[in-house]
Tab-separated table of C-alpha atoms in Angstrom:
chain	number	residue	atom	x	y	z
A	1	MET	CA	-4.483	-22.757	-2.902
A	2	SER	CA	-2.180	-25.272	-1.153
A	3	GLU	CA	-0.767	-28.354	-2.843
A	4	ASP	CA	-2.799	-30.534	-0.455
A	5	LYS	CA	-6.030	-28.869	-1.521
A	6	LYS	CA	-5.115	-29.262	-5.160
A	7	ALA	CA	-4.469	-32.971	-4.616
A	8	ASP	CA	-7.858	-33.475	-2.914
A	9	LYS	CA	-9.767	-32.235	-5.979
A	10	PRO	CA	-10.479	-34.570	-8.909
A	11	ALA	CA	-8.454	-33.595	-11.962
A	12	CYS	CA	-11.370	-33.644	-14.346
A	13	CYS	CA	-13.490	-31.132	-16.234
A	14	ALA	CA	-16.437	-29.918	-14.141
A	15	SER	CA	-18.693	-29.946	-17.202
A	16	ASP	CA	-18.095	-33.198	-19.090
A	17	GLY	CA	-15.886	-35.117	-16.643
A	18	ILE	CA	-12.917	-35.496	-18.959
A	19	ALA	CA	-9.751	-36.232	-16.961
A	20	GLU	CA	-6.506	-34.300	-17.266
A	21	VAL	CA	-4.378	-36.902	-19.054
A	22	ASP	CA	-1.927	-36.871	-21.953
A	23	ASP	CA	-2.622	-33.818	-24.119
A	24	ILE	CA	-5.754	-32.767	-22.246
A	25	LYS	CA	-5.016	-29.793	-20.003
A	26	LEU	CA	-7.544	-28.361	-17.591
A	27	VAL	CA	-7.796	-24.620	-17.014
A	28	PRO	CA	-9.069	-23.397	-13.609
A	29	CYS	CA	-11.892	-20.901	-13.359
A	30	ASP	CA	-10.630	-17.311	-13.327
A	31	GLY	CA	-12.881	-16.335	-10.434
A	32	CYS	CA	-12.416	-19.204	-7.969
A	33	ASP	CA	-10.436	-22.357	-7.237
A	34	LEU	CA	-13.402	-24.744	-7.213
A	35	PHE	CA	-13.635	-25.953	-10.795
A	36	SER	CA	-11.490	-26.572	-13.860
A	37	TYR	CA	-12.452	-27.009	-17.506
A	38	CYS	CA	-11.026	-28.627	-20.612
A	39	SER	CA	-12.391	-25.904	-22.937
A	40	ASP	CA	-14.103	-22.514	-23.028
A	41	GLU	CA	-17.261	-24.217	-24.279
A	42	CYS	CA	-17.367	-26.449	-21.204
A	43	GLN	CA	-17.002	-23.438	-18.910
A	44	LYS	CA	-19.870	-21.680	-20.700
A	45	ASP	CA	-22.065	-24.794	-20.484
A	46	HIS	CA	-21.385	-25.121	-16.757
A	47	ILE	CA	-21.828	-21.458	-15.848
A	48	SER	CA	-25.423	-21.779	-14.627
A	49	ASP	CA	-24.404	-24.509	-12.120
A	50	HIS	CA	-21.163	-22.756	-11.229
A	51	LYS	CA	-22.100	-19.092	-10.968
A	52	GLU	CA	-23.310	-18.885	-7.355
A	53	ASP	CA	-20.559	-21.128	-5.965
A	54	CYS	CA	-17.963	-19.154	-7.915
A	55	LYS	CA	-19.235	-15.810	-6.632
A	56	LYS	CA	-19.232	-17.035	-3.032
A	57	ARG	CA	-15.753	-18.574	-3.272
A	58	ALA	CA	-14.334	-15.507	-5.043
A	59	ALA	CA	-15.562	-13.357	-2.129
A	60	GLU	CA	-13.919	-15.754	0.338
A	61	LEU	CA	-10.618	-15.596	-1.548
A	62	ARG	CA	-10.826	-11.799	-1.663
A	63	ASP	CA	-11.335	-11.674	2.092
A	64	GLU	CA	-8.324	-13.950	2.620
A	65	LEU	CA	-6.225	-11.341	0.821
A	66	LEU	CA	-7.858	-8.396	2.569
A	67	PHE	CA	-7.451	-9.691	6.102
A	68	LYS	CA	-3.992	-11.202	5.759
A	69	GLN	CA	-1.521	-9.533	8.115
A	70	PRO	CA	1.037	-7.719	5.905
A	71	GLU	CA	4.699	-8.463	6.492
A	72	SER	CA	5.381	-4.717	6.402
A	73	SER	CA	3.708	-1.463	5.485
A	74	HIS	CA	3.681	-0.160	1.923
A	75	MET	CA	6.632	2.047	2.902
A	76	GLY	CA	9.019	-0.884	3.317
A	77	ASP	CA	12.500	-0.492	4.801
A	78	CYS	CA	15.141	2.183	4.400
A	79	PRO	CA	17.509	0.755	1.746
A	80	ILE	CA	20.553	1.788	3.792
A	81	CYS	CA	19.911	0.990	7.474
A	82	MET	CA	17.222	-1.614	6.626
A	83	ILE	CA	14.983	-0.388	9.460
A	84	PRO	CA	11.266	-0.034	8.581
A	85	LEU	CA	10.417	3.442	7.328
A	86	LYS	CA	8.018	5.526	9.398
A	87	LEU	CA	4.478	6.024	8.105
A	88	ASP	CA	5.012	9.769	8.481
A	89	MET	CA	6.455	10.591	5.067
A	90	THR	CA	8.113	13.752	6.402
A	91	LYS	CA	10.549	11.417	8.202
A	92	SER	CA	12.034	10.133	4.939
A	93	VAL	CA	13.363	11.598	1.691
A	94	MET	CA	12.849	10.499	-1.910
A	95	MET	CA	16.156	10.800	-3.747
A	96	ASN	CA	15.544	12.358	-7.173
A	97	CYS	CA	18.516	10.601	-8.753
A	98	CYS	CA	17.619	6.985	-7.979
A	99	SER	CA	14.080	7.270	-6.506
A	100	LYS	CA	15.139	5.469	-3.338
A	101	ILE	CA	13.239	6.506	-0.216
A	102	VAL	CA	15.806	6.997	2.541
A	103	CYS	CA	15.120	7.685	6.219
A	104	THR	CA	16.161	11.025	7.670
A	105	GLY	CA	18.630	9.232	9.936
A	106	CYS	CA	20.667	7.959	6.997
A	107	VAL	CA	20.335	11.265	5.134
A	108	TYR	CA	21.633	13.138	8.188
A	109	ALA	CA	24.501	10.696	8.760
A	110	ASN	CA	25.601	11.075	5.145
A	111	GLU	CA	25.412	14.880	5.248
A	112	LYS	CA	27.316	14.983	8.550
A	113	ARG	CA	30.089	12.758	7.163
A	114	GLU	CA	30.410	14.866	4.023
A	115	ASP	CA	30.508	18.126	5.995
A	116	GLU	CA	33.152	16.813	8.381
A	117	MET	CA	35.301	15.592	5.484
A	118	ARG	CA	34.534	18.689	3.379
A	119	LEU	CA	33.105	16.603	0.570
A	120	ASP	CA	30.501	17.597	-1.993
A	121	HIS	CA	27.010	16.410	-1.101
A	122	THR	CA	25.922	13.200	-2.795
A	123	CYS	CA	22.976	10.821	-2.637
A	124	PRO	CA	23.403	8.581	0.428
A	125	PHE	CA	22.404	5.565	-1.658
A	126	CYS	CA	23.787	5.840	-5.207
A	127	ARG	CA	26.382	8.622	-4.553
A	128	GLU	CA	25.118	10.741	-7.425
A	129	PRO	CA	26.012	14.433	-6.825
A	130	VAL	CA	23.124	16.380	-5.327
A	131	PRO	CA	21.815	19.103	-7.691
A	132	LYS	CA	22.369	22.641	-6.450
A	133	THR	CA	19.021	24.150	-7.496
A	134	ASN	CA	15.372	23.083	-7.318
A	135	LYS	CA	15.179	23.341	-11.106
A	136	GLU	CA	18.025	20.852	-11.443
A	137	ARG	CA	16.429	18.553	-8.877
A	138	TYR	CA	13.137	18.584	-10.745
A	139	LYS	CA	14.868	17.912	-14.060
A	140	GLN	CA	16.661	14.983	-12.474
A	141	MET	CA	13.401	13.536	-11.155
A	142	MET	CA	11.639	13.968	-14.506
A	143	LYS	CA	14.264	11.754	-16.093
A	144	ARG	CA	13.004	9.033	-13.768
A	145	VAL	CA	9.404	9.840	-14.679
A	146	GLU	CA	10.216	9.480	-18.373
A	147	VAL	CA	11.386	5.899	-17.824
A	148	ASN	CA	8.220	5.106	-15.811
A	149	ASP	CA	9.924	4.831	-12.439
A	150	PRO	CA	6.935	4.161	-10.100
A	151	VAL	CA	8.186	6.273	-7.192
A	152	ALA	CA	9.077	9.262	-9.385
A	153	VAL	CA	5.758	9.071	-11.262
A	154	ARG	CA	3.896	8.918	-7.965
A	155	VAL	CA	5.714	11.989	-6.664
A	156	GLU	CA	4.977	13.903	-9.863
A	157	ALA	CA	1.320	12.915	-9.495
A	158	SER	CA	1.333	14.497	-6.036
A	159	ASN	CA	2.937	17.627	-7.494
A	160	LYS	CA	0.145	17.895	-10.059
A	161	TYR	CA	-2.512	17.272	-7.416
A	162	ASN	CA	-1.130	19.964	-5.110
A	163	LYS	CA	-1.312	22.437	-8.005
A	164	GLY	CA	-4.957	21.546	-8.646
A	165	HIS	CA	-4.254	19.562	-11.823
A	166	TYR	CA	-6.422	16.651	-10.698
A	167	SER	CA	-6.951	15.029	-14.095
A	168	ARG	CA	-3.216	14.897	-14.714
A	169	ALA	CA	-2.657	13.505	-11.225
A	170	PHE	CA	-5.286	10.858	-11.949
A	171	THR	CA	-3.444	9.831	-15.108
A	172	TYR	CA	-0.125	9.502	-13.295
A	173	TRP	CA	-1.565	7.590	-10.318
A	174	THR	CA	-3.441	5.254	-12.645
A	175	GLN	CA	-0.193	4.567	-14.491
A	176	VAL	CA	1.553	3.626	-11.239
A	177	ALA	CA	-1.415	1.714	-9.814
A	178	GLU	CA	-1.288	-0.575	-12.843
A	179	LEU	CA	2.213	-1.500	-11.648
A	180	GLY	CA	0.782	-2.500	-8.261
A	181	ASP	CA	1.760	0.598	-6.266
A	182	ALA	CA	-0.298	0.622	-3.048
A	183	ASN	CA	0.060	4.359	-2.444
A	184	ALA	CA	-1.203	5.122	-5.955
A	185	HIS	CA	-4.269	2.934	-5.335
A	186	PHE	CA	-4.899	4.822	-2.096
A	187	ARG	CA	-4.675	8.207	-3.792
A	188	LEU	CA	-7.015	7.037	-6.566
A	189	SER	CA	-9.535	6.001	-3.924
A	190	CYS	CA	-9.406	9.559	-2.573
A	191	LEU	CA	-10.001	11.008	-6.048
A	192	TYR	CA	-13.051	8.797	-6.570
A	193	ARG	CA	-14.294	9.688	-3.080
A	194	ASP	CA	-13.933	13.445	-3.598
A	195	GLY	CA	-14.703	13.590	-7.322
A	196	ARG	CA	-11.480	15.390	-8.174
A	197	GLY	CA	-10.362	14.768	-11.747
A	198	VAL	CA	-13.008	12.034	-12.027
A	199	GLU	CA	-16.679	11.563	-11.222
A	200	LYS	CA	-17.432	10.290	-7.727
A	201	ASP	CA	-17.669	6.517	-7.792
A	202	GLU	CA	-18.213	4.499	-4.609
A	203	GLY	CA	-17.450	1.170	-6.265
A	204	LYS	CA	-14.121	2.321	-7.685
A	205	LYS	CA	-13.255	4.011	-4.395
A	206	ILE	CA	-13.700	0.712	-2.543
A	207	TYR	CA	-11.836	-1.259	-5.221
A	208	HIS	CA	-8.774	0.989	-4.981
A	209	LEU	CA	-8.936	0.998	-1.171
A	210	GLU	CA	-8.915	-2.795	-1.192
A	211	GLU	CA	-5.994	-2.944	-3.616
A	212	ALA	CA	-4.065	-0.515	-1.404
A	213	VAL	CA	-4.917	-2.602	1.670
A	214	ILE	CA	-3.624	-5.753	0.003
A	215	GLY	CA	-0.426	-3.811	-0.728
A	216	GLY	CA	0.015	-3.029	2.986
A	217	HIS	CA	-1.265	0.582	3.154
A	218	PRO	CA	-2.425	1.324	6.764
A	219	ASP	CA	-4.305	4.548	5.942
A	220	ALA	CA	-6.241	2.737	3.225
A	221	ARG	CA	-7.096	-0.029	5.677
A	222	HIS	CA	-8.243	2.548	8.222
A	223	ASN	CA	-10.529	4.123	5.619
A	224	LEU	CA	-11.883	0.709	4.670
A	225	GLY	CA	-12.530	0.049	8.353
A	226	ASN	CA	-14.510	3.292	8.534
A	227	HIS	CA	-16.527	2.184	5.497
A	228	GLU	CA	-17.412	-1.120	7.183
A	229	TRP	CA	-18.203	0.659	10.457
A	230	SER	CA	-20.586	3.086	8.746
A	231	ASN	CA	-22.380	0.117	7.170
A	232	GLY	CA	-22.777	-1.668	10.505
A	233	ASN	CA	-20.227	-4.372	9.724
A	234	PHE	CA	-18.509	-4.072	13.098
A	235	GLU	CA	-16.596	-7.362	12.974
A	236	ARG	CA	-15.008	-6.491	9.636
A	237	ALA	CA	-14.318	-2.931	10.809
A	238	VAL	CA	-12.544	-4.186	13.928
A	239	LYS	CA	-10.384	-6.558	11.854
A	240	HIS	CA	-9.281	-3.702	9.609
A	241	PHE	CA	-8.583	-1.340	12.489
A	242	VAL	CA	-6.574	-3.972	14.375
A	243	ILE	CA	-4.350	-4.780	11.397
A	244	ALA	CA	-3.836	-1.081	10.628
A	245	ALA	CA	-3.020	-0.401	14.286
A	246	THR	CA	-0.453	-3.209	14.380
A	247	GLN	CA	1.205	-1.491	11.410
A	248	GLY	CA	1.486	1.683	13.475
A	249	ASN	CA	-1.638	3.589	12.367
A	250	ASP	CA	-2.632	6.004	15.163
A	251	ARG	CA	-6.140	6.786	13.898
A	252	SER	CA	-7.115	3.116	14.014
A	253	ILE	CA	-6.234	3.005	17.703
A	254	LYS	CA	-8.658	5.890	18.314
A	255	SER	CA	-11.341	4.062	16.337
A	256	LEU	CA	-10.818	0.879	18.362
A	257	ILE	CA	-11.136	2.838	21.604
A	258	ASN	CA	-14.484	4.185	20.385
A	259	LEU	CA	-15.588	0.688	19.375
A	260	PHE	CA	-14.516	-0.547	22.819
A	261	LYS	CA	-16.759	2.084	24.409
A	262	GLU	CA	-19.626	0.838	22.229
A	263	GLY	CA	-19.024	-2.746	23.329
A	264	HIS	CA	-17.652	-4.112	20.043
A	265	VAL	CA	-14.101	-4.708	21.316
A	266	SER	CA	-13.047	-6.434	24.547
A	267	LYS	CA	-10.648	-4.850	27.010
A	268	ASP	CA	-8.020	-7.581	26.519
A	269	TYR	CA	-8.296	-7.362	22.739
A	270	LEU	CA	-7.751	-3.599	22.860
A	271	ALA	CA	-4.816	-3.976	25.267
A	272	ASN	CA	-3.113	-6.527	22.997
A	273	THR	CA	-3.585	-4.241	20.000
A	274	LEU	CA	-2.136	-1.276	21.890
A	275	ARG	CA	0.977	-3.313	22.663
A	276	ALA	CA	1.304	-4.391	19.023
A	277	HIS	CA	0.852	-0.767	17.903
A	278	GLN	CA	3.659	0.364	20.211
A	279	ALA	CA	5.888	-2.464	18.980
A	280	ALA	CA	5.347	-1.359	15.380
A	281	ALA	CA	6.299	2.204	16.290
A	282	ASP	CA	9.398	1.007	18.162
A	283	GLU	CA	10.573	-0.964	15.120
A	284	THR	CA	10.952	2.288	13.186
A	285	LYS	CA	13.120	3.947	15.835
A	286	SER	CA	16.900	4.191	16.050
A	287	PRO	CA	19.323	6.500	17.878
A	288	GLN	CA	20.490	7.850	14.510
A	289	ARG	CA	16.940	8.747	13.481
A	290	GLU	CA	16.239	10.448	16.802
A	291	ILE	CA	19.372	12.600	16.460
A	292	ALA	CA	18.439	13.461	12.871
A	293	GLU	CA	14.890	14.460	13.793
A	294	MET	CA	16.113	16.739	16.571
A	295	TYR	CA	18.618	18.339	14.187
A	296	TYR	CA	16.138	18.911	11.368
A	297	GLN	CA	13.502	20.192	13.784
A	298	SER	CA	15.998	22.731	15.118
A	299	LYS	CA	16.541	23.884	11.529
A	300	GLY	CA	12.796	24.101	10.891
A	301	PHE	CA	12.805	21.311	8.297
A	302	LEU	CA	10.383	19.035	10.193
């Protein structure tokens, strides 16, 4: 809520009208920004008059969060070149030593420099020596897991999931989601959708999708758009698909084209979104990354 809005509202208890003066402090309602109270008793007494307005305002505030254009995707920027990371996670590397996610361009540049100078391979970010075996790499990452490093815990959750240990993956992703990790929320939504490691739960699936969306996760937003579309909420679906597309999500572009064919999206609106989608993709490009991708593709790594 803005300072102007705060100033427009009377600083008095919504139940008994007591003003916020001297030692009397008013506490705002947890669910909305409409009312404040001088005590828990006052809030309980006022609940019958407040309940419907609170529920409506809470939904409005939730939508403000859901449909706010994120400054970046959940991936963020490469910590070395500071260019936005690609949504395709095969185009970046999680460093086991420091849990930094580095783009392939910076990884390649570091490896090339070390090879030319005949240096031992080190992390491009923290310069920790690179372990020589997978066992050593895993041991290094588990040290990060033990200190609750969100990125390392999330990766270990994926390892457990890929091995079919869904309950353990659920535990790890829940641990990271509590720290606000958008990707963990997205993966939890998939578990609740598929009933892997947990019972299927539509409400929890939507909750975790929304939390991931608020954290800037384009795939989560695309899935939420599909949910709205399937329920006939075309305006909300279009909003989700447009925001996801402007973050670089390819599937949302396909969905918008289908909605255009059905008459739910105008030609100009679609054209503007296509341009924004291309701009988002261009922001993740660099000559160094293109060289790296060609090199790693030639080696069969991508």
